[in-house]
């Protein structure tokens, strides 16, 4: 419930649409300060992209280490049905669509915004449908054992797989 409440707050107080009062949609940019891909997108791609398109939407940067942000990202990924194998940083949510990873953000974000600009009503309909989806909260049965299991976790800063594993 708390992640959905935070998501609602992030999306302008409504789970039905992420549109501001003046009609601008909200673009959510989820990033990690430790992620080299996030740094590259923020430094090399976003300045030009925002200069060209930034007046058409409200842009919000969300650090996944801030309380509630990672839960909001997970909730959006569930609603957009992002496969586990495709989850990485940075992640951008816009108009019912989720792009994850440096290459998809660089290659597909501009065409996504262009599609929105050419037909905003259609994209708003997609977003309403996505945000209305219920998150599947069913959990597989878990059996507990009296044995102790030791786990050694090795990771590399900035690696998408390591980052996801660390969060879990």
Coordinates of N, CA and C in Angstrom, one line a residue:
X1 N 0.8 -1.2 0.0 CA 0.0 0.0 0.0 C 0.9 1.3 0.0
X2 N 2.0 1.3 0.8 CA 2.8 2.5 0.8 C 3.4 2.8 -0.5
X3 N 3.8 1.8 -1.3 CA 4.4 2.1 -2.6 C 3.4 2.7 -3.5
X4 N 2.1 2.2 -3.4 CA 1.1 2.8 -4.3 C 0.7 4.2 -3.8
X5 N 0.8 4.5 -2.5 CA 0.5 5.8 -2.1 C 1.6 6.8 -2.6
X6 N 2.9 6.3 -2.5 CA 4.0 7.2 -2.9 C 3.8 7.4 -4.4
X7 N 3.5 6.3 -5.2 CA 3.4 6.4 -6.6 C 2.3 7.5 -6.9
X8 N 1.2 7.4 -6.2 CA 0.1 8.4 -6.4 C 0.6 9.8 -6.2
X9 N 1.4 10.0 -5.1 CA 1.9 11.3 -4.8 C 2.8 11.8 -5.9
X10 N 3.7 10.9 -6.4 CA 4.6 11.2 -7.5 C 3.8 11.6 -8.8
X11 N 2.7 10.9 -9.0 CA 1.9 11.1 -10.2 C 0.8 12.2 -10.0
X12 N 1.1 13.2 -9.2 CA 0.3 14.3 -9.0 C -1.0 14.0 -8.2
X13 N -0.9 13.1 -7.3 CA -2.0 12.8 -6.4 C -3.1 11.9 -7.0
X14 N -2.8 11.3 -8.2 CA -3.9 10.5 -8.8 C -3.3 9.2 -9.4
X15 N -4.0 8.1 -9.2 CA -3.6 6.9 -9.8 C -4.2 6.7 -11.2
X16 N -5.0 7.7 -11.6 CA -5.7 7.5 -12.9 C -4.9 8.2 -14.0
X17 N -4.2 9.2 -13.8 CA -3.4 9.8 -14.8 C -2.2 10.6 -14.3
X18 N -1.2 10.7 -15.1 CA 0.0 11.5 -14.6 C 0.1 12.8 -15.5
X19 N -1.0 13.6 -15.4 CA -1.1 14.8 -16.1 C -1.3 15.9 -15.2
X20 N -0.5 17.0 -15.4 CA -0.6 18.2 -14.5 C -1.9 19.0 -14.9
X21 N -2.2 19.9 -14.0 CA -3.4 20.7 -14.2 C -3.4 21.4 -15.6
X22 N -2.2 21.9 -16.0 CA -2.1 22.6 -17.3 C -2.1 21.7 -18.5
X23 N -2.3 20.4 -18.3 CA -2.4 19.4 -19.4 C -1.1 18.8 -19.8
X24 N 0.0 19.1 -19.1 CA 1.3 18.5 -19.4 C 1.4 17.1 -18.8
X25 N 1.9 16.1 -19.5 CA 2.1 14.8 -18.9 C 3.4 14.9 -18.0
X26 N 3.6 13.9 -17.1 CA 4.8 13.8 -16.3 C 5.7 12.7 -16.8
X27 N 7.0 13.1 -16.9 CA 8.0 12.1 -17.3 C 8.8 11.8 -16.1
X28 N 8.9 10.5 -15.7 CA 9.6 10.1 -14.5 C 10.9 9.5 -14.9
X29 N 12.0 10.0 -14.4 CA 13.3 9.5 -14.7 C 13.9 8.9 -13.4
X30 N 14.0 7.5 -13.4 CA 14.5 6.8 -12.2 C 16.0 6.5 -12.5
X31 N 16.8 6.9 -11.5 CA 18.3 6.7 -11.7 C 18.9 6.4 -10.4
X32 N 20.2 5.9 -10.5 CA 21.1 5.7 -9.4 C 22.4 6.4 -9.6
X33 N 22.8 7.1 -8.5 CA 24.1 7.9 -8.6 C 25.3 6.9 -8.8
X34 N 25.1 5.7 -8.5 CA 26.2 4.7 -8.7 C 26.3 4.1 -10.1
X35 N 25.3 4.4 -10.9 CA 25.1 3.7 -12.2 C 25.8 4.6 -13.3
X36 N 26.8 4.0 -14.0 CA 27.5 4.6 -15.0 C 26.6 4.9 -16.2
X37 N 25.6 4.1 -16.5 CA 24.7 4.3 -17.6 C 23.8 5.5 -17.3
X38 N 23.4 5.6 -16.0 CA 22.6 6.8 -15.6 C 23.4 8.1 -15.8
X39 N 24.6 8.0 -15.3 CA 25.5 9.2 -15.5 C 25.7 9.6 -16.9
X40 N 25.9 8.6 -17.8 CA 26.1 8.9 -19.2 C 24.8 9.5 -19.8
X41 N 23.6 9.0 -19.5 CA 22.4 9.5 -20.1 C 22.2 10.9 -19.5
X42 N 22.4 11.1 -18.3 CA 22.2 12.4 -17.7 C 23.1 13.5 -18.2
X43 N 24.3 13.1 -18.5 CA 25.3 14.1 -19.0 C 25.3 14.3 -20.5
X44 N 25.1 13.2 -21.3 CA 25.3 13.2 -22.7 C 23.9 13.3 -23.5
X45 N 22.9 12.8 -22.9 CA 21.6 12.7 -23.7 C 20.5 13.7 -23.2
X46 N 20.3 13.7 -21.9 CA 19.2 14.5 -21.3 C 19.3 16.0 -21.6
X47 N 20.4 16.7 -21.5 CA 20.4 18.1 -21.8 C 19.9 18.5 -23.2
X48 N 20.3 17.9 -24.2 CA 19.8 18.2 -25.5 C 18.3 17.7 -25.7
X49 N 18.0 16.6 -25.1 CA 16.6 16.1 -25.2 C 15.7 17.0 -24.5
X50 N 16.0 17.5 -23.3 CA 15.1 18.3 -22.5 C 15.1 19.7 -23.2
X51 N 16.2 20.2 -23.8 CA 16.1 21.5 -24.4 C 15.1 21.4 -25.6
X52 N 15.1 20.3 -26.3 CA 14.2 20.2 -27.5 C 12.8 19.9 -27.1
X53 N 12.5 19.0 -26.1 CA 11.2 18.6 -25.8 C 10.7 19.0 -24.4
X54 N 11.5 19.5 -23.5 CA 11.2 19.7 -22.1 C 10.0 20.6 -21.9
X55 N 9.6 21.4 -22.8 CA 8.4 22.3 -22.6 C 7.1 21.6 -22.8
X56 N 7.2 20.3 -23.2 CA 5.9 19.5 -23.5 C 5.5 18.6 -22.4
X57 N 6.4 18.5 -21.3 CA 6.0 17.7 -20.2 C 6.8 18.2 -19.0
X58 N 6.3 17.7 -17.8 CA 7.0 17.9 -16.5 C 8.0 16.8 -16.3
X59 N 9.2 17.1 -16.2 CA 10.3 16.2 -16.0 C 10.7 16.1 -14.5
X60 N 10.7 14.8 -14.0 CA 11.0 14.6 -12.6 C 12.1 13.5 -12.5
X61 N 13.2 13.9 -11.8 CA 14.3 13.0 -11.6 C 14.0 12.3 -10.2
X62 N 14.1 11.0 -10.2 CA 13.8 10.3 -8.9 C 15.0 9.3 -8.6
X63 N 15.7 9.6 -7.6 CA 16.9 8.8 -7.1 C 16.3 7.6 -6.4
X64 N 16.7 6.4 -6.9 CA 16.1 5.2 -6.4 C 16.5 4.9 -4.9
X65 N 17.5 5.7 -4.4 CA 17.8 5.5 -3.0 C 17.0 6.3 -2.0
X66 N 16.2 7.3 -2.6 CA 15.3 8.0 -1.8 C 14.1 7.1 -1.3
X67 N 13.6 7.4 -0.1 CA 12.6 6.5 0.5 C 11.3 6.5 -0.4
X68 N 10.9 5.3 -0.7 CA 9.6 5.1 -1.5 C 9.8 5.1 -3.0
X69 N 11.0 5.6 -3.5 CA 11.1 5.7 -5.0 C 11.3 4.3 -5.6
X70 N 12.1 3.5 -5.0 CA 12.3 2.1 -5.6 C 10.9 1.4 -5.7
X71 N 10.1 1.5 -4.6 CA 8.8 0.9 -4.6 C 7.9 1.4 -5.7
X72 N 8.0 2.7 -6.0 CA 7.2 3.3 -7.1 C 7.7 2.8 -8.4
X73 N 9.0 2.6 -8.6 CA 9.5 2.0 -9.8 C 9.0 0.6 -10.0
X74 N 9.1 -0.2 -8.9 CA 8.6 -1.6 -9.0 C 7.1 -1.6 -9.3
X75 N 6.3 -0.7 -8.8 CA 4.9 -0.7 -9.0 C 4.6 -0.3 -10.5
X76 N 5.4 0.6 -11.0 CA 5.2 1.0 -12.4 C 5.6 -0.2 -13.3
X77 N 6.8 -0.8 -13.0 CA 7.2 -2.0 -13.8 C 6.2 -3.1 -13.8
X78 N 5.5 -3.3 -12.7 CA 4.5 -4.3 -12.6 C 3.3 -3.9 -13.5
X79 N 2.9 -2.7 -13.4 CA 1.8 -2.2 -14.2 C 2.1 -2.3 -15.7
X80 N 3.3 -1.9 -16.1 CA 3.7 -1.9 -17.5 C 4.1 -3.3 -18.0
X81 N 4.3 -4.2 -17.0 CA 4.6 -5.6 -17.2 C 6.0 -5.7 -17.9
X82 N 7.0 -5.1 -17.3 CA 8.4 -5.2 -17.7 C 9.0 -6.5 -17.3
X83 N 9.5 -7.3 -18.2 CA 10.1 -8.6 -17.9 C 11.3 -8.4 -17.0
X84 N 11.5 -9.3 -16.0 CA 12.6 -9.2 -15.1 C 13.9 -9.0 -15.8
X85 N 14.1 -9.7 -16.9 CA 15.4 -9.7 -17.7 C 15.6 -8.3 -18.3
X86 N 14.6 -7.4 -18.4 CA 14.8 -6.1 -19.1 C 14.9 -5.0 -18.1
X87 N 14.8 -5.3 -16.8 CA 14.8 -4.2 -15.8 C 16.3 -3.8 -15.5
X88 N 16.5 -2.4 -15.8 CA 17.8 -1.9 -15.5 C 17.6 -0.4 -15.4
X89 N 18.8 0.3 -15.1 CA 18.8 1.7 -14.9 C 19.5 2.4 -16.1
X90 N 19.2 3.6 -16.4 CA 18.1 4.4 -15.9 C 16.8 3.8 -16.5
X91 N 15.7 4.2 -15.8 CA 14.3 3.8 -16.3 C 13.5 5.1 -16.4
X92 N 12.8 5.2 -17.5 CA 11.9 6.3 -17.8 C 10.5 5.9 -18.0
X93 N 9.6 6.5 -17.2 CA 8.2 6.3 -17.4 C 7.6 7.5 -18.1
X94 N 6.8 7.3 -19.2 CA 6.2 8.4 -19.8 C 4.9 7.9 -20.6
X95 N 3.8 8.5 -20.3 CA 2.6 8.3 -21.0 C 2.2 6.8 -21.2
X96 N 2.3 6.0 -20.1 CA 2.0 4.6 -20.1 C 3.0 3.7 -20.6
X97 N 4.2 4.2 -20.8 CA 5.3 3.4 -21.4 C 6.5 3.5 -20.5
X98 N 7.3 2.4 -20.4 CA 8.5 2.3 -19.6 C 9.7 2.0 -20.5
X99 N 10.7 2.7 -20.4 CA 12.0 2.4 -21.1 C 13.0 2.2 -20.0
X100 N 13.8 1.1 -20.2 CA 14.8 0.8 -19.2 C 16.1 0.5 -19.8
X101 N 17.2 1.1 -19.3 CA 18.5 0.9 -19.8 C 19.0 2.1 -20.7
X102 N 20.3 2.3 -20.7 CA 20.8 3.4 -21.5 C 20.4 3.4 -22.9
X103 N 20.6 2.3 -23.6 CA 20.4 2.2 -25.0 C 18.9 2.5 -25.4
X104 N 17.9 1.8 -24.7 CA 16.5 2.1 -25.0 C 16.1 3.5 -24.7
X105 N 16.7 4.1 -23.6 CA 16.3 5.5 -23.3 C 16.9 6.4 -24.5
X106 N 18.1 6.2 -24.8 CA 18.7 7.0 -25.9 C 18.0 6.8 -27.3
X107 N 17.6 5.6 -27.6 CA 17.1 5.3 -28.9 C 15.5 5.5 -29.0
X108 N 14.8 5.2 -27.9 CA 13.4 5.2 -28.0 C 12.6 6.3 -27.3
X109 N 13.3 7.1 -26.5 CA 12.6 8.2 -25.8 C 12.1 9.3 -26.7
X110 N 12.9 9.7 -27.6 CA 12.5 10.8 -28.5 C 11.4 10.3 -29.4
X111 N 11.4 9.1 -30.0 CA 10.2 8.7 -30.8 C 9.0 8.6 -29.9
X112 N 9.1 8.2 -28.7 CA 8.0 8.1 -27.8 C 7.4 9.5 -27.5
X113 N 8.2 10.5 -27.3 CA 7.6 11.8 -27.1 C 7.0 12.3 -28.4
X114 N 7.7 12.0 -29.6 CA 7.1 12.4 -30.9 C 5.7 11.8 -31.1
X115 N 5.6 10.5 -30.7 CA 4.3 9.8 -30.8 C 3.3 10.5 -29.9
X116 N 3.7 10.9 -28.7 CA 2.8 11.6 -27.8 C 2.3 12.9 -28.4
X117 N 3.3 13.7 -29.0 CA 3.0 15.0 -29.5 C 2.0 14.9 -30.8
X118 N 2.2 13.8 -31.5 CA 1.3 13.6 -32.7 C -0.1 13.2 -32.4
X119 N -0.2 12.5 -31.2 CA -1.5 12.0 -30.9 C -1.7 11.9 -29.3
X120 N -1.7 13.0 -28.6 CA -1.7 13.0 -27.2 C -2.9 12.2 -26.6
X121 N -4.1 12.3 -27.2 CA -5.3 11.6 -26.6 C -5.1 10.1 -26.6
X122 N -4.5 9.6 -27.6 CA -4.3 8.1 -27.7 C -3.3 7.7 -26.6
X123 N -2.2 8.5 -26.4 CA -1.2 8.1 -25.4 C -1.8 8.3 -24.0
X124 N -2.7 9.3 -23.8 CA -3.3 9.4 -22.5 C -4.2 8.2 -22.2
X125 N -4.8 7.7 -23.2 CA -5.7 6.5 -23.0 C -4.8 5.3 -22.6
X126 N -3.7 5.2 -23.3 CA -2.7 4.1 -22.9 C -2.3 4.2 -21.4
X127 N -2.0 5.5 -21.0 CA -1.5 5.7 -19.7 C -2.6 5.4 -18.7
X128 N -3.9 5.8 -18.9 CA -5.0 5.5 -18.0 C -5.1 4.0 -17.9
X129 N -5.0 3.2 -19.0 CA -5.1 1.8 -18.9 C -4.0 1.2 -18.1
X130 N -2.8 1.6 -18.3 CA -1.6 1.1 -17.5 C -1.8 1.4 -16.0
X131 N -2.1 2.6 -15.7 CA -2.2 3.0 -14.3 C -3.4 2.4 -13.6
X132 N -4.4 1.9 -14.3 CA -5.6 1.3 -13.8 C -5.3 -0.2 -13.4
X133 N -4.3 -0.8 -14.0 CA -4.0 -2.2 -13.8 C -3.7 -2.4 -12.3
X134 N -4.2 -3.5 -11.8 CA -3.9 -3.9 -10.5 C -2.6 -4.7 -10.4
X135 N -1.8 -4.4 -9.4 CA -0.5 -5.1 -9.3 C -0.8 -6.5 -8.7
X136 N -0.2 -7.5 -9.4 CA -0.4 -8.9 -8.9 C 0.3 -9.1 -7.6
X137 N -0.5 -9.3 -6.5 CA 0.1 -9.4 -5.2 C 0.2 -10.9 -4.7
X138 N -0.2 -11.8 -5.6 CA -0.2 -13.2 -5.2 C 1.3 -13.7 -5.1
X139 N 1.5 -14.4 -4.0 CA 2.9 -14.9 -3.7 C 2.9 -16.4 -3.8
X140 N 4.0 -17.0 -4.3 CA 4.1 -18.5 -4.3 C 4.2 -18.9 -2.8
X141 N 3.8 -20.2 -2.6 CA 3.9 -20.7 -1.2 C 5.4 -20.9 -0.9
X142 N 5.7 -20.5 0.3 CA 7.1 -20.6 0.8 C 7.2 -21.6 1.9
X143 N 8.2 -22.5 1.8 CA 8.3 -23.5 2.9 C 9.6 -23.1 3.6
X144 N 9.6 -23.1 4.9 CA 10.7 -22.8 5.7 C 11.4 -24.1 6.2
X145 N 12.7 -24.0 6.4 CA 13.5 -25.1 6.9 C 14.2 -24.7 8.1
X146 N 14.6 -25.6 8.9 CA 15.4 -25.3 10.1 C 16.9 -25.1 9.8
X147 N 17.3 -25.5 8.6 CA 18.7 -25.4 8.2 C 19.0 -23.9 7.9
X148 N 20.3 -23.6 8.2 CA 20.8 -22.2 7.9 C 21.4 -22.3 6.5
X149 N 21.2 -21.2 5.8 CA 21.8 -21.1 4.5 C 22.7 -19.9 4.5
X150 N 23.9 -20.1 4.1 CA 24.9 -18.9 4.1 C 24.9 -18.5 2.6
X151 N 24.9 -17.1 2.4 CA 25.0 -16.6 1.1 C 26.1 -15.6 1.1
X152 N 27.0 -15.7 0.0 CA 28.1 -14.7 -0.2 C 27.7 -13.9 -1.4
X153 N 27.6 -12.6 -1.3 CA 27.2 -11.7 -2.4 C 28.4 -10.9 -2.9
X154 N 28.7 -11.1 -4.2 CA 29.8 -10.4 -4.8 C 29.1 -9.5 -5.8
X155 N 29.6 -8.2 -5.9 CA 28.9 -7.3 -6.9 C 29.9 -6.3 -7.4
X156 N 29.5 -5.6 -8.5 CA 30.3 -4.5 -9.1 C 29.4 -3.3 -9.1
X157 N 29.9 -2.1 -8.7 CA 29.1 -0.9 -8.7 C 28.7 -0.6 -10.1
X158 N 27.5 -0.2 -10.4 CA 27.0 0.2 -11.7 C 26.5 -0.9 -12.5
X159 N 26.6 -2.1 -12.1 CA 26.1 -3.3 -12.9 C 24.7 -3.4 -12.6
X160 N 23.8 -3.5 -13.7 CA 22.4 -3.6 -13.6 C 22.0 -4.8 -12.8
X161 N 22.6 -6.0 -13.1 CA 22.2 -7.2 -12.4 C 22.6 -7.1 -10.9
X162 N 23.8 -6.6 -10.6 CA 24.2 -6.5 -9.3 C 23.3 -5.5 -8.5
X163 N 23.0 -4.4 -9.1 CA 22.1 -3.4 -8.5 C 20.8 -4.0 -8.1
X164 N 20.2 -4.7 -9.0 CA 18.8 -5.3 -8.8 C 19.0 -6.3 -7.6
X165 N 20.0 -7.2 -7.7 CA 20.2 -8.2 -6.7 C 20.4 -7.5 -5.3
X166 N 21.2 -6.4 -5.3 CA 21.4 -5.7 -4.0 C 20.1 -5.2 -3.4
X167 N 19.3 -4.6 -4.3 CA 18.0 -4.1 -3.8 C 17.1 -5.2 -3.2
X168 N 17.1 -6.3 -3.8 CA 16.3 -7.5 -3.3 C 16.9 -7.9 -2.0

